[in-house]
Amino acid sequence: MRIAIVNDIPNVVEALKSVLAQVPDYKVAWIAGNGTQAVTKCAADTPDLILMDLLMPVMDGVEVTRQIMSDSPCAILLITDTVNGDTSKVFEAMGYGALDAIHAPILGHSGQIEGGAGILEKIATIGKLIGKTSKPSGRIRERGSSPSEFTPPLIVIGSSTGGPQALAVLLSGLPANFSAAVVIVQHVDKQFTSGLAEWLNTQSRLPVKLAQVGSQIQVGQVLIAATNDHLILQPNLSLWYTKEPRDYPYRPSVDVFFKSVAQHWTRKGVAVLLTGMGKDGAQGLLSLRSTGWYTIAQDQATSVVYGMPKAAVELKAAVEILPIEAIAQACEKQFLRSIF
C-alpha cells in the first residue's frame, strides 16, 4: 500500500515513518508539510491512503480533505494530537470523506513509539475496505431471554464515510416530540464516540446518548454505538456489545446490528442506510425489509461515498432511495401512515 504523510511536525513525521516501516508492504509515497503541498502532490500522485494532520499552517486538514476528495479522492485517516480539542474538526473532515481518526504517535519516555499499533490496526482495516471485501463469520453471542411486552416505534440508522454530517442533517429534521426511538451505528473509533454524541446533541432536538451495555430503547431518545465492538439487540430487547465476528473489517458493524434487530424486534420500523465506503449494512437492510420494515437508502447525489447505499440498492434492500434532506420527513410520514 502506498501511503502519504501530511504533517508539519518533524517528530510526528519521523514517528509515522517508523510505524509504517514495521510493515514491508507499506511504502511512503510522499510527505507534505502543509495543506497546499498535500493538495498539489495528491493531484500529481494519488496514493492509496493519506495520514492527514488536522492542524497545519497554510491550509488545515479539513480543507485539505475537502479539496482532495473533490479533485483526486483517496482514503484518508486523520491523525490528531488531541481528541477533545479537535472533535469538531474531526467530524467536519469526516463529513468531506475522511474515513476515521486516531491519536498521533508519540515518543515515550523509554524511547519507544507509543500509539503505533493502533495506527497499524486502522491502516489494516482501511486496506481491507479499499482492496478487498470480507464477509462476517461466527455467531453473535447473545444474553438474556425474556422478550419485552412493549416495543416502541423504532428507527435504526447505519452510516460510515460522511456519516456525521449526514446524521446531523437527518436528526435536525426530526421534531422534539418525535414519537419513536432512534439507534445509530456509525463507523468511528471509540475515542471519538463521546465527542460524536456531544456534537450531534447540538444538531438534534432529541437527546443523543451513547448506548451502554443493557441500555433500553426509549421513545424520544437517540442512542449511538459507543465502542469498537459490535452493537446488538438481545432477545430481551436491551442492547449489548459483542466482539464477534472478530475478523469483520467494519467495527462496529451495521450488518451485525441490523440483523439482530430483524431477529428480535417484533414491531415493524424504519431502517436507514447512509453514506459510506464498502458494503456494510446492505445485507442487514435486506433482512429488515424481508421482515416488513420500511427501508431507506441515501441517494448517490448526496452521499459522500456511494458504497453502502449502492450495495443496498443493488440487493433491492431499499424501499426508497432519497436525498439526505428528505429522509427525516420520510421517517415521519411512516408514522402518519400508521405503519407501526
mmCIF file of C-alpha atoms in Angstrom:
data_model
loop_
_atom_site.group_PDB
_atom_site.id
_atom_site.type_symbol
_atom_site.label_atom_id
_atom_site.label_comp_id
_atom_site.label_asym_id
_atom_site.label_seq_id
_atom_site.Cartn_x
_atom_site.Cartn_y
_atom_site.Cartn_z
ATOM 1 C CA MET A 1 0.000 0.000 0.000
ATOM 2 C CA ARG A 2 1.326 3.448 -0.944
ATOM 3 C CA ILE A 3 0.796 5.841 1.956
ATOM 4 C CA ALA A 4 1.348 9.612 2.034
ATOM 5 C CA ILE A 5 2.029 11.626 5.187
ATOM 6 C CA VAL A 6 0.693 15.156 5.602
ATOM 7 C CA ASN A 7 2.073 16.740 8.782
ATOM 8 C CA ASP A 8 4.084 19.846 9.671
ATOM 9 C CA ILE A 9 5.703 18.436 12.838
ATOM 10 C CA PRO A 10 9.028 16.695 12.044
ATOM 11 C CA ASN A 11 8.935 14.442 15.108
ATOM 12 C CA VAL A 12 5.465 13.167 14.202
ATOM 13 C CA VAL A 13 6.522 12.592 10.593
ATOM 14 C CA GLU A 14 9.505 10.527 11.745
ATOM 15 C CA ALA A 15 7.312 8.584 14.163
ATOM 16 C CA LEU A 16 4.817 7.799 11.402
ATOM 17 C CA LYS A 17 7.615 6.708 9.068
ATOM 18 C CA SER A 18 8.936 4.386 11.776
ATOM 19 C CA VAL A 19 5.477 2.927 12.329
ATOM 20 C CA LEU A 20 4.966 2.293 8.605
ATOM 21 C CA ALA A 21 8.416 0.720 8.316
ATOM 22 C CA GLN A 22 7.214 -2.131 10.530
ATOM 23 C CA VAL A 23 5.128 -3.468 7.621
ATOM 24 C CA PRO A 24 7.160 -4.309 4.491
ATOM 25 C CA ASP A 25 4.168 -3.803 2.177
ATOM 26 C CA TYR A 26 3.666 -0.195 3.314
ATOM 27 C CA LYS A 27 5.591 2.364 1.252
ATOM 28 C CA VAL A 28 5.745 6.121 1.896
ATOM 29 C CA ALA A 29 4.522 7.680 -1.365
ATOM 30 C CA TRP A 30 5.384 11.269 -0.422
ATOM 31 C CA ILE A 31 5.415 13.706 2.515
ATOM 32 C CA ALA A 32 3.810 17.160 2.629
ATOM 33 C CA GLY A 33 4.485 19.752 5.317
ATOM 34 C CA ASN A 34 1.333 21.803 4.758
ATOM 35 C CA GLY A 35 -2.083 21.543 3.199
ATOM 36 C CA THR A 36 -1.324 23.315 -0.061
ATOM 37 C CA GLN A 37 1.580 20.966 -0.764
ATOM 38 C CA ALA A 38 -0.674 17.995 0.020
ATOM 39 C CA VAL A 39 -3.336 19.027 -2.496
ATOM 40 C CA THR A 40 -0.720 19.578 -5.215
ATOM 41 C CA LYS A 41 1.133 16.324 -4.552
ATOM 42 C CA CYS A 42 -2.052 14.286 -4.341
ATOM 43 C CA ALA A 43 -3.235 15.595 -7.704
ATOM 44 C CA ALA A 44 0.080 14.608 -9.291
ATOM 45 C CA ASP A 45 0.470 11.276 -7.472
ATOM 46 C CA THR A 46 -2.629 9.952 -5.737
ATOM 47 C CA PRO A 47 -1.676 7.426 -3.032
ATOM 48 C CA ASP A 48 -3.795 4.595 -1.627
ATOM 49 C CA LEU A 49 -4.029 6.298 1.773
ATOM 50 C CA ILE A 50 -3.145 9.648 3.343
ATOM 51 C CA LEU A 51 -2.281 10.050 7.033
ATOM 52 C CA MET A 52 -3.691 13.557 7.438
ATOM 53 C CA ASP A 53 -2.867 16.036 10.195
ATOM 54 C CA LEU A 54 -5.759 18.261 11.229
ATOM 55 C CA LEU A 55 -3.985 21.401 12.435
ATOM 56 C CA MET A 56 -1.484 22.739 9.897
ATOM 57 C CA PRO A 57 -0.283 26.080 8.549
ATOM 58 C CA VAL A 58 -1.489 27.490 5.211
ATOM 59 C CA MET A 59 -4.467 25.086 4.969
ATOM 60 C CA ASP A 60 -5.861 22.865 7.725
ATOM 61 C CA GLY A 61 -6.724 19.181 7.376
ATOM 62 C CA VAL A 62 -10.433 19.844 6.977
ATOM 63 C CA GLU A 63 -9.979 21.991 3.865
ATOM 64 C CA VAL A 64 -7.295 19.668 2.504
ATOM 65 C CA THR A 65 -9.672 16.732 2.892
ATOM 66 C CA ARG A 66 -12.438 18.656 1.123
ATOM 67 C CA GLN A 67 -10.229 19.546 -1.833
ATOM 68 C CA ILE A 68 -8.635 16.122 -2.185
ATOM 69 C CA MET A 69 -11.943 14.263 -2.004
ATOM 70 C CA SER A 70 -13.315 16.630 -4.646
ATOM 71 C CA ASP A 71 -10.395 16.568 -7.073
ATOM 72 C CA SER A 72 -8.299 13.413 -6.505
ATOM 73 C CA PRO A 73 -10.126 11.234 -3.967
ATOM 74 C CA CYS A 74 -8.382 8.563 -1.920
ATOM 75 C CA ALA A 75 -8.639 7.049 1.554
ATOM 76 C CA ILE A 76 -7.802 9.490 4.369
ATOM 77 C CA LEU A 77 -7.018 8.647 8.011
ATOM 78 C CA LEU A 78 -6.942 11.697 10.267
ATOM 79 C CA ILE A 79 -4.038 11.963 12.714
ATOM 80 C CA THR A 80 -4.792 14.258 15.655
ATOM 81 C CA ASP A 81 -2.804 15.323 18.713
ATOM 82 C CA THR A 82 -5.827 15.633 20.999
ATOM 83 C CA VAL A 83 -9.280 14.091 20.780
ATOM 84 C CA ASN A 84 -11.250 16.657 22.770
ATOM 85 C CA GLY A 85 -9.757 19.792 21.207
ATOM 86 C CA ASP A 86 -10.155 18.589 17.641
ATOM 87 C CA THR A 87 -13.574 16.934 17.853
ATOM 88 C CA SER A 88 -15.484 19.402 15.687
ATOM 89 C CA LYS A 89 -12.761 19.382 13.031
ATOM 90 C CA VAL A 90 -12.668 15.577 13.050
ATOM 91 C CA PHE A 91 -16.349 15.318 12.215
ATOM 92 C CA GLU A 92 -16.179 18.165 9.716
ATOM 93 C CA ALA A 93 -13.359 16.360 7.879
ATOM 94 C CA MET A 94 -15.266 13.071 8.045
ATOM 95 C CA GLY A 95 -18.183 14.909 6.510
ATOM 96 C CA TYR A 96 -15.978 15.576 3.479
ATOM 97 C CA GLY A 97 -14.913 11.947 3.221
ATOM 98 C CA ALA A 98 -12.166 11.129 5.753
ATOM 99 C CA LEU A 99 -12.629 7.531 6.899
ATOM 100 C CA ASP A 100 -11.547 7.636 10.533
ATOM 101 C CA ALA A 101 -9.329 9.380 13.069
ATOM 102 C CA ILE A 102 -6.729 8.335 15.633
ATOM 103 C CA HIS A 103 -4.191 9.859 18.011
ATOM 104 C CA ALA A 104 -0.814 10.827 16.592
ATOM 105 C CA PRO A 105 2.049 8.558 17.701
ATOM 106 C CA ILE A 106 4.362 9.929 20.371
ATOM 107 C CA LEU A 107 7.877 9.147 21.535
ATOM 108 C CA GLY A 108 7.594 7.617 25.016
ATOM 109 C CA HIS A 109 9.983 8.034 27.942
ATOM 110 C CA SER A 110 11.670 4.750 27.062
ATOM 111 C CA GLY A 111 12.397 5.953 23.555
ATOM 112 C CA GLN A 112 9.755 3.677 22.080
ATOM 113 C CA ILE A 113 6.952 4.966 19.855
ATOM 114 C CA GLU A 114 3.570 4.859 21.585
ATOM 115 C CA GLY A 115 0.365 4.552 19.572
ATOM 116 C CA GLY A 116 1.902 2.806 16.580
ATOM 117 C CA ALA A 117 -0.039 -0.425 16.998
ATOM 118 C CA GLY A 118 -3.373 1.397 16.874
ATOM 119 C CA ILE A 119 -2.374 3.208 13.684
ATOM 120 C CA LEU A 120 -1.293 -0.033 12.015
ATOM 121 C CA GLU A 121 -4.601 -1.628 13.003
ATOM 122 C CA LYS A 122 -6.515 1.264 11.432
ATOM 123 C CA ILE A 123 -4.437 1.080 8.258
ATOM 124 C CA ALA A 124 -5.013 -2.676 8.002
ATOM 125 C CA THR A 125 -8.769 -2.145 8.300
ATOM 126 C CA ILE A 126 -8.746 0.581 5.649
ATOM 127 C CA GLY A 127 -6.694 -1.717 3.445
ATOM 128 C CA LYS A 128 -9.463 -4.294 3.576
ATOM 129 C CA LEU A 129 -12.062 -1.644 2.741
ATOM 130 C CA ILE A 130 -10.270 -0.312 -0.317
ATOM 131 C CA GLY A 131 -8.701 -3.536 -1.543
ATOM 132 C CA LYS A 132 -10.989 -6.465 -0.843
ATOM 133 C CA THR A 133 -14.230 -7.399 0.814
ATOM 134 C CA SER A 134 -14.506 -9.518 3.936
ATOM 135 C CA LYS A 135 -17.535 -11.447 4.988
ATOM 136 C CA PRO A 136 -18.501 -11.789 8.649
ATOM 137 C CA SER A 137 -18.167 -15.175 10.251
ATOM 138 C CA GLY A 138 -19.186 -16.744 13.527
ATOM 139 C CA ARG A 139 -22.309 -16.307 15.549
ATOM 140 C CA ILE A 140 -23.409 -13.439 17.713
ATOM 141 C CA ARG A 141 -23.285 -14.321 21.387
ATOM 142 C CA GLU A 142 -26.447 -13.044 22.951
ATOM 143 C CA ARG A 143 -27.571 -12.632 26.539
ATOM 144 C CA GLY A 144 -30.971 -12.500 28.083
ATOM 145 C CA SER A 145 -34.063 -14.361 27.037
ATOM 146 C CA SER A 146 -37.169 -12.532 28.196
ATOM 147 C CA PRO A 147 -38.831 -10.519 25.416
ATOM 148 C CA SER A 148 -40.430 -7.233 26.349
ATOM 149 C CA GLU A 149 -44.172 -6.909 26.050
ATOM 150 C CA PHE A 150 -43.842 -3.398 24.614
ATOM 151 C CA THR A 151 -41.704 -2.495 21.642
ATOM 152 C CA PRO A 152 -41.806 1.234 20.840
ATOM 153 C CA PRO A 153 -41.660 2.622 17.295
ATOM 154 C CA LEU A 154 -38.041 2.351 16.205
ATOM 155 C CA ILE A 155 -35.728 3.844 13.584
ATOM 156 C CA VAL A 156 -32.313 2.230 13.072
ATOM 157 C CA ILE A 157 -29.577 4.000 11.113
ATOM 158 C CA GLY A 158 -26.224 2.881 9.737
ATOM 159 C CA SER A 159 -23.538 5.196 8.381
ATOM 160 C CA SER A 160 -19.825 5.454 7.651
ATOM 161 C CA THR A 161 -17.766 7.834 5.493
ATOM 162 C CA GLY A 162 -19.510 11.217 5.508
ATOM 163 C CA GLY A 163 -21.893 9.888 8.143
ATOM 164 C CA PRO A 164 -21.537 12.511 10.895
ATOM 165 C CA GLN A 165 -22.733 15.322 8.633
ATOM 166 C CA ALA A 166 -25.483 13.149 7.162
ATOM 167 C CA LEU A 167 -26.632 12.174 10.657
ATOM 168 C CA ALA A 168 -26.676 15.835 11.666
ATOM 169 C CA VAL A 169 -28.934 16.681 8.719
ATOM 170 C CA LEU A 170 -31.263 13.754 9.417
ATOM 171 C CA LEU A 171 -31.540 14.307 13.185
ATOM 172 C CA SER A 172 -32.026 18.068 12.802
ATOM 173 C CA GLY A 173 -35.103 17.299 10.699
ATOM 174 C CA LEU A 174 -36.847 15.333 13.465
ATOM 175 C CA PRO A 175 -39.111 17.276 15.865
ATOM 176 C CA ALA A 176 -38.536 17.439 19.621
ATOM 177 C CA ASN A 177 -41.774 15.491 20.210
ATOM 178 C CA PHE A 178 -40.873 12.738 17.744
ATOM 179 C CA SER A 179 -42.674 9.621 18.937
ATOM 180 C CA ALA A 180 -40.073 6.998 18.101
ATOM 181 C CA ALA A 181 -36.730 5.730 19.343
ATOM 182 C CA VAL A 182 -33.564 6.018 17.251
ATOM 183 C CA VAL A 183 -30.467 3.814 17.353
ATOM 184 C CA ILE A 184 -27.382 4.623 15.245
ATOM 185 C CA VAL A 185 -24.309 2.638 14.246
ATOM 186 C CA GLN A 186 -21.629 4.932 12.799
ATOM 187 C CA HIS A 187 -18.179 3.664 11.824
ATOM 188 C CA VAL A 188 -15.941 5.731 14.112
ATOM 189 C CA ASP A 189 -13.254 4.803 16.626
ATOM 190 C CA LYS A 190 -14.337 4.557 20.266
ATOM 191 C CA GLN A 191 -12.064 7.524 21.105
ATOM 192 C CA PHE A 192 -14.483 9.757 19.223
ATOM 193 C CA THR A 193 -17.894 8.319 20.084
ATOM 194 C CA SER A 194 -18.365 10.552 23.115
ATOM 195 C CA GLY A 195 -17.469 13.624 21.074
ATOM 196 C CA LEU A 196 -19.763 12.489 18.274
ATOM 197 C CA ALA A 197 -22.699 12.143 20.679
ATOM 198 C CA GLU A 198 -21.985 15.587 22.149
ATOM 199 C CA TRP A 199 -21.696 17.160 18.705
ATOM 200 C CA LEU A 200 -24.889 15.523 17.416
ATOM 201 C CA ASN A 201 -26.661 16.817 20.535
ATOM 202 C CA THR A 202 -26.016 20.327 19.249
ATOM 203 C CA GLN A 203 -27.629 19.399 15.913
ATOM 204 C CA SER A 204 -30.629 17.431 17.218
ATOM 205 C CA ARG A 205 -33.801 18.363 19.088
ATOM 206 C CA LEU A 206 -33.778 14.840 20.520
ATOM 207 C CA PRO A 207 -31.212 13.907 23.206
ATOM 208 C CA VAL A 208 -28.314 11.860 21.846
ATOM 209 C CA LYS A 209 -26.594 9.407 24.198
ATOM 210 C CA LEU A 210 -24.073 6.600 23.941
ATOM 211 C CA ALA A 211 -25.575 3.106 24.036
ATOM 212 C CA GLN A 212 -24.385 1.300 27.165
ATOM 213 C CA VAL A 213 -24.428 -2.391 27.986
ATOM 214 C CA GLY A 214 -28.027 -3.118 28.972
ATOM 215 C CA SER A 215 -29.440 0.153 27.589
ATOM 216 C CA GLN A 216 -33.175 0.095 26.897
ATOM 217 C CA ILE A 217 -34.545 1.622 23.705
ATOM 218 C CA GLN A 218 -36.837 4.544 24.548
ATOM 219 C CA VAL A 219 -39.136 6.841 22.558
ATOM 220 C CA GLY A 220 -37.713 10.332 22.055
ATOM 221 C CA GLN A 221 -34.104 9.276 22.592
ATOM 222 C CA VAL A 222 -31.211 8.708 20.180
ATOM 223 C CA LEU A 223 -28.662 6.041 21.118
ATOM 224 C CA ILE A 224 -25.374 5.656 19.267
ATOM 225 C CA ALA A 225 -22.932 2.731 19.291
ATOM 226 C CA ALA A 226 -20.088 3.565 21.665
ATOM 227 C CA THR A 227 -17.305 1.010 21.189
ATOM 228 C CA ASN A 228 -15.297 -0.806 18.525
ATOM 229 C CA ASP A 229 -17.235 -3.971 19.374
ATOM 230 C CA HIS A 230 -20.491 -4.685 17.562
ATOM 231 C CA LEU A 231 -23.733 -3.324 18.989
ATOM 232 C CA ILE A 232 -26.522 -5.920 19.086
ATOM 233 C CA LEU A 233 -30.103 -6.196 20.236
ATOM 234 C CA GLN A 234 -30.657 -9.029 22.702
ATOM 235 C CA PRO A 235 -33.758 -11.250 22.897
ATOM 236 C CA ASN A 236 -34.903 -9.242 25.939
ATOM 237 C CA LEU A 237 -34.670 -6.086 23.742
ATOM 238 C CA SER A 238 -31.819 -4.479 25.660
ATOM 239 C CA LEU A 239 -28.588 -3.506 23.909
ATOM 240 C CA TRP A 240 -25.291 -5.320 24.254
ATOM 241 C CA TYR A 241 -21.829 -5.417 22.701
ATOM 242 C CA THR A 242 -20.081 -8.417 21.158
ATOM 243 C CA LYS A 243 -16.599 -8.922 19.718
ATOM 244 C CA GLU A 244 -17.928 -11.486 17.227
ATOM 245 C CA PRO A 245 -17.358 -11.608 14.318
ATOM 246 C CA ARG A 246 -13.765 -10.671 15.153
ATOM 247 C CA ASP A 247 -12.436 -10.623 11.583
ATOM 248 C CA TYR A 248 -15.085 -8.255 10.215
ATOM 249 C CA PRO A 249 -13.408 -5.047 8.901
ATOM 250 C CA TYR A 250 -16.336 -2.816 9.873
ATOM 251 C CA ARG A 251 -16.387 -2.127 13.612
ATOM 252 C CA PRO A 252 -18.991 -1.575 14.880
ATOM 253 C CA SER A 253 -20.878 -3.320 12.086
ATOM 254 C CA VAL A 254 -24.187 -2.058 10.746
ATOM 255 C CA ASP A 255 -24.962 -5.523 9.354
ATOM 256 C CA VAL A 256 -24.476 -7.194 12.730
ATOM 257 C CA PHE A 257 -26.785 -4.708 14.423
ATOM 258 C CA PHE A 258 -29.460 -4.674 11.713
ATOM 259 C CA LYS A 259 -29.615 -8.475 11.629
ATOM 260 C CA SER A 260 -30.023 -8.684 15.406
ATOM 261 C CA VAL A 261 -32.898 -6.181 15.167
ATOM 262 C CA ALA A 262 -34.522 -8.200 12.378
ATOM 263 C CA GLN A 263 -34.300 -11.270 14.599
ATOM 264 C CA HIS A 264 -35.635 -9.841 17.858
ATOM 265 C CA TRP A 265 -37.651 -6.622 17.316
ATOM 266 C CA THR A 266 -41.221 -7.760 16.775
ATOM 267 C CA ARG A 267 -42.612 -4.410 15.650
ATOM 268 C CA LYS A 268 -42.013 -3.162 12.099
ATOM 269 C CA GLY A 269 -39.939 0.010 11.963
ATOM 270 C CA VAL A 270 -37.852 2.162 9.638
ATOM 271 C CA ALA A 271 -34.248 1.345 8.732
ATOM 272 C CA VAL A 272 -31.929 3.843 7.045
ATOM 273 C CA LEU A 273 -28.563 3.233 5.383
ATOM 274 C CA LEU A 274 -26.488 6.358 4.805
ATOM 275 C CA THR A 275 -23.280 7.301 3.012
ATOM 276 C CA GLY A 276 -20.244 5.068 3.475
ATOM 277 C CA MET A 277 -17.435 3.099 1.850
ATOM 278 C CA GLY A 278 -17.871 -0.651 1.385
ATOM 279 C CA LYS A 279 -20.998 -2.767 1.709
ATOM 280 C CA ASP A 280 -21.684 -2.895 5.450
ATOM 281 C CA GLY A 281 -25.396 -2.649 6.221
ATOM 282 C CA ALA A 282 -26.709 -3.787 2.848
ATOM 283 C CA GLN A 283 -27.403 -7.380 3.894
ATOM 284 C CA GLY A 284 -28.814 -6.199 7.210
ATOM 285 C CA LEU A 285 -31.123 -3.742 5.455
ATOM 286 C CA LEU A 286 -32.357 -6.581 3.254
ATOM 287 C CA SER A 287 -33.044 -8.703 6.336
ATOM 288 C CA LEU A 288 -35.153 -5.903 7.819
ATOM 289 C CA ARG A 289 -37.062 -5.329 4.574
ATOM 290 C CA SER A 290 -37.754 -9.075 4.400
ATOM 291 C CA THR A 291 -39.413 -8.895 7.810
ATOM 292 C CA GLY A 292 -41.631 -5.969 6.803
ATOM 293 C CA TRP A 293 -39.571 -2.937 7.759
ATOM 294 C CA TYR A 294 -39.671 0.256 5.689
ATOM 295 C CA THR A 295 -36.136 0.677 4.373
ATOM 296 C CA ILE A 296 -34.416 3.793 3.014
ATOM 297 C CA ALA A 297 -31.052 4.243 1.294
ATOM 298 C CA GLN A 298 -29.404 7.627 0.806
ATOM 299 C CA ASP A 299 -29.094 8.614 -2.852
ATOM 300 C CA GLN A 300 -25.841 8.929 -4.771
ATOM 301 C CA ALA A 301 -26.033 12.687 -5.281
ATOM 302 C CA THR A 302 -25.968 13.484 -1.546
ATOM 303 C CA SER A 303 -23.642 10.651 -0.439
ATOM 304 C CA VAL A 304 -20.015 11.490 0.199
ATOM 305 C CA VAL A 305 -19.223 7.887 -0.785
ATOM 306 C CA TYR A 306 -21.952 5.906 -2.552
ATOM 307 C CA GLY A 307 -20.777 2.497 -1.384
ATOM 308 C CA MET A 308 -23.037 1.184 1.373
ATOM 309 C CA PRO A 309 -26.270 2.656 -0.040
ATOM 310 C CA LYS A 310 -25.364 1.479 -3.535
ATOM 311 C CA ALA A 311 -24.802 -2.064 -2.261
ATOM 312 C CA ALA A 312 -28.240 -1.967 -0.627
ATOM 313 C CA VAL A 313 -29.880 -0.677 -3.802
ATOM 314 C CA GLU A 314 -28.249 -3.427 -5.843
ATOM 315 C CA LEU A 315 -29.652 -6.011 -3.409
ATOM 316 C CA LYS A 316 -33.101 -4.373 -3.697
ATOM 317 C CA ALA A 317 -32.945 -3.883 0.060
ATOM 318 C CA ALA A 318 -34.296 -0.305 -0.050
ATOM 319 C CA VAL A 319 -37.959 0.574 -0.442
ATOM 320 C CA GLU A 320 -36.970 4.211 -1.095
ATOM 321 C CA ILE A 321 -33.799 5.943 -2.320
ATOM 322 C CA LEU A 322 -33.778 9.520 -1.060
ATOM 323 C CA PRO A 323 -31.516 12.583 -0.715
ATOM 324 C CA ILE A 324 -30.376 13.113 2.859
ATOM 325 C CA GLU A 325 -32.556 16.217 3.257
ATOM 326 C CA ALA A 326 -35.718 14.172 2.614
ATOM 327 C CA ILE A 327 -35.081 11.218 4.922
ATOM 328 C CA ALA A 328 -36.308 12.743 8.194
ATOM 329 C CA GLN A 329 -39.617 13.710 6.565
ATOM 330 C CA ALA A 330 -39.938 10.230 5.092
ATOM 331 C CA CYS A 331 -39.467 8.731 8.557
ATOM 332 C CA GLU A 332 -42.199 10.967 9.965
ATOM 333 C CA LYS A 333 -44.515 10.058 7.094
ATOM 334 C CA GLN A 334 -44.375 6.396 8.063
ATOM 335 C CA PHE A 335 -45.818 7.234 11.474
ATOM 336 C CA LEU A 336 -48.596 9.296 9.909
ATOM 337 C CA ARG A 337 -49.498 6.340 7.716
ATOM 338 C CA SER A 338 -49.727 4.183 10.855
ATOM 339 C CA ILE A 339 -47.269 1.662 9.555
ATOM 340 C CA PHE A 340 -46.141 0.929 13.062
#
